[in-house]
Amino acid sequence: VQDKVNQLFQAAGIRASVASVRNGLRTVEYLINLEIGEKVSKIRNLVEELSLVVKSLSKPQIKIDSRQGNVIIETVTNDEAIRVPLASVMDRVELGDHILPLTLGVDMHNNPIVIDLASAPHMLIGGTTGAGKSVLCETMLKSLMKVRSSDDVKLVLIDPKQTELTPFADTEYCLEYASDLENSTRVFELLCELMETRQREMTKYR
């Protein structure tokens, strides 16, 4: 495919060539070296021809990597859902380097994505039905438990559906588990009291 892209450039009179190829889970990126004075717009004008050459499932995206000085042709090679084992992601990162590590999965190049909850204490997860919200929550909780003991992390779980979080209810990490309206209201009130108490304590050290 790399040779065919170069042949297409040559036939179109574009002074450019493929420098390297990056394979992702669902995409392939072609890094293009563009000679000085050559216009990126010429490559953009070849999108339909490039789609035929690289056999992309959708129209290739033309991007510019100004840091590396490359033009990137991003193609989609797989539009099916891909399952990534959590253990395979955790084994490739040093979770201990984070205070509260949350494993989110992998990026388009199959590189692990891990964030530190300590630097982002508030998080909102949204999505349509079946988008994977529950799986993501379970993944994050498991990554916390892999690194931190129950002495370091305590969970307050509110689970009205009584499905997603039940596996964690009986663990030593779970401080409170609420699955009905009455208990959920009580837990929220306790959390608000705890938050206000902590805020009062923090003001002493300002």
CSV table of C-alpha atoms in Angstrom, one decimal:
chain,number,residue,atom,x,y,z
A,1,VAL,CA,0.0,0.0,0.0
A,2,GLN,CA,2.8,2.4,0.8
A,3,ASP,CA,4.3,2.0,-2.7
A,4,LYS,CA,0.8,2.6,-4.2
A,5,VAL,CA,0.5,5.8,-2.3
A,6,ASN,CA,3.9,7.0,-3.5
A,7,GLN,CA,2.9,6.0,-7.1
A,8,LEU,CA,-0.3,8.1,-6.7
A,9,PHE,CA,1.7,11.1,-5.6
A,10,GLN,CA,4.1,10.7,-8.5
A,11,ALA,CA,1.2,10.4,-11.0
A,12,ALA,CA,-0.4,13.5,-9.6
A,13,GLY,CA,2.9,15.4,-9.8
A,14,ILE,CA,3.1,15.9,-6.0
A,15,ARG,CA,6.5,16.0,-4.5
A,16,ALA,CA,5.8,13.9,-1.4
A,17,SER,CA,6.5,10.3,-0.2
A,18,VAL,CA,5.4,8.0,2.7
A,19,ALA,CA,8.0,8.3,5.5
A,20,SER,CA,6.4,5.7,7.8
A,21,VAL,CA,3.2,3.8,8.7
A,22,ARG,CA,1.6,3.6,12.1
A,23,ASN,CA,-0.9,0.8,12.6
A,24,GLY,CA,-3.7,1.3,15.2
A,25,LEU,CA,-6.5,-0.9,16.4
A,26,ARG,CA,-9.0,0.5,13.9
A,27,THR,CA,-6.9,2.9,11.8
A,28,VAL,CA,-3.7,3.1,9.8
A,29,GLU,CA,-1.8,6.4,9.6
A,30,TYR,CA,0.6,7.2,6.7
A,31,LEU,CA,3.2,9.9,7.7
A,32,ILE,CA,4.0,11.9,4.6
A,33,ASN,CA,7.1,13.9,3.9
A,34,LEU,CA,6.2,16.9,1.9
A,35,GLU,CA,8.9,18.7,0.0
A,36,ILE,CA,9.4,22.4,0.8
A,37,GLY,CA,7.1,24.5,-1.4
A,38,GLU,CA,4.7,21.7,-2.1
A,39,LYS,CA,1.0,22.4,-1.1
A,40,VAL,CA,-0.9,20.3,1.4
A,41,SER,CA,-4.1,21.1,-0.6
A,42,LYS,CA,-2.8,18.9,-3.5
A,43,ILE,CA,-3.0,15.9,-1.1
A,44,ARG,CA,-6.5,17.0,0.1
A,45,ASN,CA,-7.6,17.1,-3.5
A,46,LEU,CA,-6.7,13.4,-3.8
A,47,VAL,CA,-8.8,12.1,-1.0
A,48,GLU,CA,-11.1,10.0,-3.2
A,49,GLU,CA,-8.2,8.5,-5.1
A,50,LEU,CA,-6.4,7.8,-1.8
A,51,SER,CA,-9.5,6.1,-0.4
A,52,LEU,CA,-9.3,3.6,-3.3
A,53,VAL,CA,-5.6,3.0,-2.9
A,54,VAL,CA,-5.5,2.5,0.9
A,55,LYS,CA,-8.9,0.7,0.9
A,56,SER,CA,-10.2,2.9,3.7
A,57,LEU,CA,-13.7,2.2,5.0
A,58,SER,CA,-14.4,5.9,5.1
A,59,LYS,CA,-13.0,9.0,3.5
A,60,PRO,CA,-9.3,9.4,4.7
A,61,GLN,CA,-8.6,12.3,7.0
A,62,ILE,CA,-5.7,14.7,6.1
A,63,LYS,CA,-4.0,16.1,9.2
A,64,ILE,CA,-0.9,18.1,9.8
A,65,ASP,CA,1.7,17.3,12.5
A,66,SER,CA,3.5,20.6,12.8
A,67,ARG,CA,5.9,19.2,15.5
A,68,GLN,CA,7.2,16.4,13.3
A,69,GLY,CA,6.8,18.3,10.1
A,70,ASN,CA,4.6,15.6,8.5
A,71,VAL,CA,1.3,15.4,6.8
A,72,ILE,CA,-0.8,12.5,8.1
A,73,ILE,CA,-3.2,10.5,6.1
A,74,GLU,CA,-5.5,8.7,8.6
A,75,THR,CA,-7.5,5.8,7.2
A,76,VAL,CA,-10.1,3.6,8.9
A,77,THR,CA,-9.5,-0.2,8.5
A,78,ASN,CA,-12.0,-1.6,11.0
A,79,ASP,CA,-15.3,-0.3,12.0
A,80,GLU,CA,-16.2,-3.1,14.4
A,81,ALA,CA,-16.1,-2.9,18.2
A,82,ILE,CA,-12.8,-4.2,19.6
A,83,ARG,CA,-12.4,-5.8,23.0
A,84,VAL,CA,-9.3,-4.9,24.9
A,85,PRO,CA,-8.5,-7.1,28.0
A,86,LEU,CA,-8.0,-4.9,31.0
A,87,ALA,CA,-5.1,-7.0,32.3
A,88,SER,CA,-3.2,-6.5,29.0
A,89,VAL,CA,-3.5,-2.7,29.5
A,90,MET,CA,-2.5,-2.7,33.2
A,91,ASP,CA,0.6,-4.8,32.5
A,92,ARG,CA,1.9,-2.2,30.2
A,93,VAL,CA,1.8,0.8,32.5
A,94,GLU,CA,3.2,1.7,35.9
A,95,LEU,CA,0.0,2.4,37.8
A,96,GLY,CA,2.1,3.0,41.0
A,97,ASP,CA,3.3,6.2,39.4
A,98,HIS,CA,-0.1,7.7,40.0
A,99,ILE,CA,-1.8,8.6,43.3
A,100,LEU,CA,-5.3,7.4,42.2
A,101,PRO,CA,-4.8,5.7,38.8
A,102,LEU,CA,-7.8,5.2,36.5
A,103,THR,CA,-7.3,3.0,33.5
A,104,LEU,CA,-9.5,4.1,30.7
A,105,GLY,CA,-8.4,1.7,27.9
A,106,VAL,CA,-6.2,2.3,24.9
A,107,ASP,CA,-6.0,5.0,22.2
A,108,MET,CA,-6.2,4.5,18.5
A,109,HIS,CA,-2.5,3.3,18.4
A,110,ASN,CA,-3.1,0.7,21.2
A,111,ASN,CA,-1.3,2.8,23.8
A,112,PRO,CA,-2.7,2.6,27.3
A,113,ILE,CA,-4.7,5.6,28.6
A,114,VAL,CA,-4.3,6.2,32.3
A,115,ILE,CA,-5.3,9.3,34.2
A,116,ASP,CA,-4.8,10.3,37.9
A,117,LEU,CA,-8.0,11.0,39.7
A,118,ALA,CA,-6.0,13.1,42.2
A,119,SER,CA,-5.5,15.7,39.6
A,120,ALA,CA,-9.1,15.6,38.4
A,121,PRO,CA,-11.2,15.1,41.5
A,122,HIS,CA,-14.5,15.5,39.7
A,123,MET,CA,-15.6,13.3,36.7
A,124,LEU,CA,-18.8,13.0,34.7
A,125,ILE,CA,-19.3,10.0,32.5
A,126,GLY,CA,-22.1,10.1,29.9
A,127,GLY,CA,-23.2,8.2,26.9
A,128,THR,CA,-26.1,6.4,25.2
A,129,THR,CA,-27.4,3.0,26.2
A,130,GLY,CA,-24.9,0.4,25.4
A,131,ALA,CA,-22.0,2.8,24.9
A,132,GLY,CA,-20.0,1.2,27.7
A,133,LYS,CA,-20.5,3.5,30.8
A,134,SER,CA,-20.8,0.6,33.2
A,135,VAL,CA,-17.8,-1.2,31.8
A,136,LEU,CA,-15.7,2.0,32.1
A,137,CYS,CA,-16.8,2.4,35.7
A,138,GLU,CA,-15.8,-1.2,36.6
A,139,THR,CA,-12.5,-0.8,34.8
A,140,MET,CA,-11.6,2.3,36.8
A,141,LEU,CA,-12.6,0.8,40.1
A,142,LYS,CA,-10.5,-2.3,39.3
A,143,SER,CA,-7.5,-0.3,38.4
A,144,LEU,CA,-7.7,1.6,41.7
A,145,MET,CA,-8.0,-1.7,43.7
A,146,LYS,CA,-5.0,-3.1,41.9
A,147,VAL,CA,-2.7,-0.4,43.2
A,148,ARG,CA,-4.3,1.0,46.4
A,149,SER,CA,-5.3,-1.0,49.5
A,150,SER,CA,-8.6,-0.5,51.3
A,151,ASP,CA,-6.8,1.6,53.8
A,152,ASP,CA,-6.1,4.1,51.1
A,153,VAL,CA,-9.3,4.0,49.2
A,154,LYS,CA,-12.9,3.9,50.4
A,155,LEU,CA,-15.8,3.7,48.1
A,156,VAL,CA,-19.4,5.0,48.5
A,157,LEU,CA,-21.5,3.3,45.8
A,158,ILE,CA,-25.0,4.3,44.7
A,159,ASP,CA,-26.5,1.8,42.4
A,160,PRO,CA,-30.2,2.1,41.8
A,161,LYS,CA,-30.2,-0.5,39.0
A,162,GLN,CA,-28.4,-3.0,41.3
A,163,THR,CA,-26.4,-4.4,38.5
A,164,GLU,CA,-23.2,-2.5,37.7
A,165,LEU,CA,-21.7,-2.1,41.1
A,166,THR,CA,-22.9,-5.1,43.0
A,167,PRO,CA,-19.6,-7.0,42.6
A,168,PHE,CA,-17.9,-4.2,44.6
A,169,ALA,CA,-20.5,-4.0,47.4
A,170,ASP,CA,-19.0,-6.8,49.5
A,171,THR,CA,-15.4,-5.8,49.1
A,172,GLU,CA,-13.4,-4.3,51.9
A,173,TYR,CA,-13.2,-1.1,49.8
A,174,CYS,CA,-16.9,-0.4,50.1
A,175,LEU,CA,-17.8,1.9,52.9
A,176,GLU,CA,-21.5,2.4,51.9
A,177,TYR,CA,-23.7,0.8,49.3
A,178,ALA,CA,-27.1,2.2,48.5
A,179,SER,CA,-29.5,0.8,46.0
A,180,ASP,CA,-32.9,2.4,46.8
A,181,LEU,CA,-34.1,6.0,47.1
A,182,GLU,CA,-34.2,6.2,50.9
A,183,ASN,CA,-30.7,4.9,51.4
A,184,SER,CA,-29.3,6.9,48.5
A,185,THR,CA,-30.7,10.1,50.0
A,186,ARG,CA,-29.2,9.2,53.4
A,187,VAL,CA,-25.8,8.5,51.8
A,188,PHE,CA,-25.8,11.8,49.8
A,189,GLU,CA,-26.6,13.7,53.1
A,190,LEU,CA,-23.7,12.0,54.8
A,191,LEU,CA,-21.4,12.9,52.0
A,192,CYS,CA,-22.4,16.5,52.1
A,193,GLU,CA,-21.7,16.6,55.8
A,194,LEU,CA,-18.3,15.0,55.2
A,195,MET,CA,-17.5,17.5,52.5
A,196,GLU,CA,-18.5,20.5,54.6
A,197,THR,CA,-16.4,19.2,57.5
A,198,ARG,CA,-13.4,18.8,55.3
A,199,GLN,CA,-13.8,22.3,53.9
A,200,ARG,CA,-13.9,23.7,57.4
A,201,GLU,CA,-10.7,21.8,58.3
A,202,MET,CA,-9.0,23.0,55.1
A,203,THR,CA,-9.7,26.6,55.9
A,204,LYS,CA,-7.5,26.3,59.0
A,205,TYR,CA,-4.4,25.7,56.8
A,206,ARG,CA,-4.9,28.5,54.3
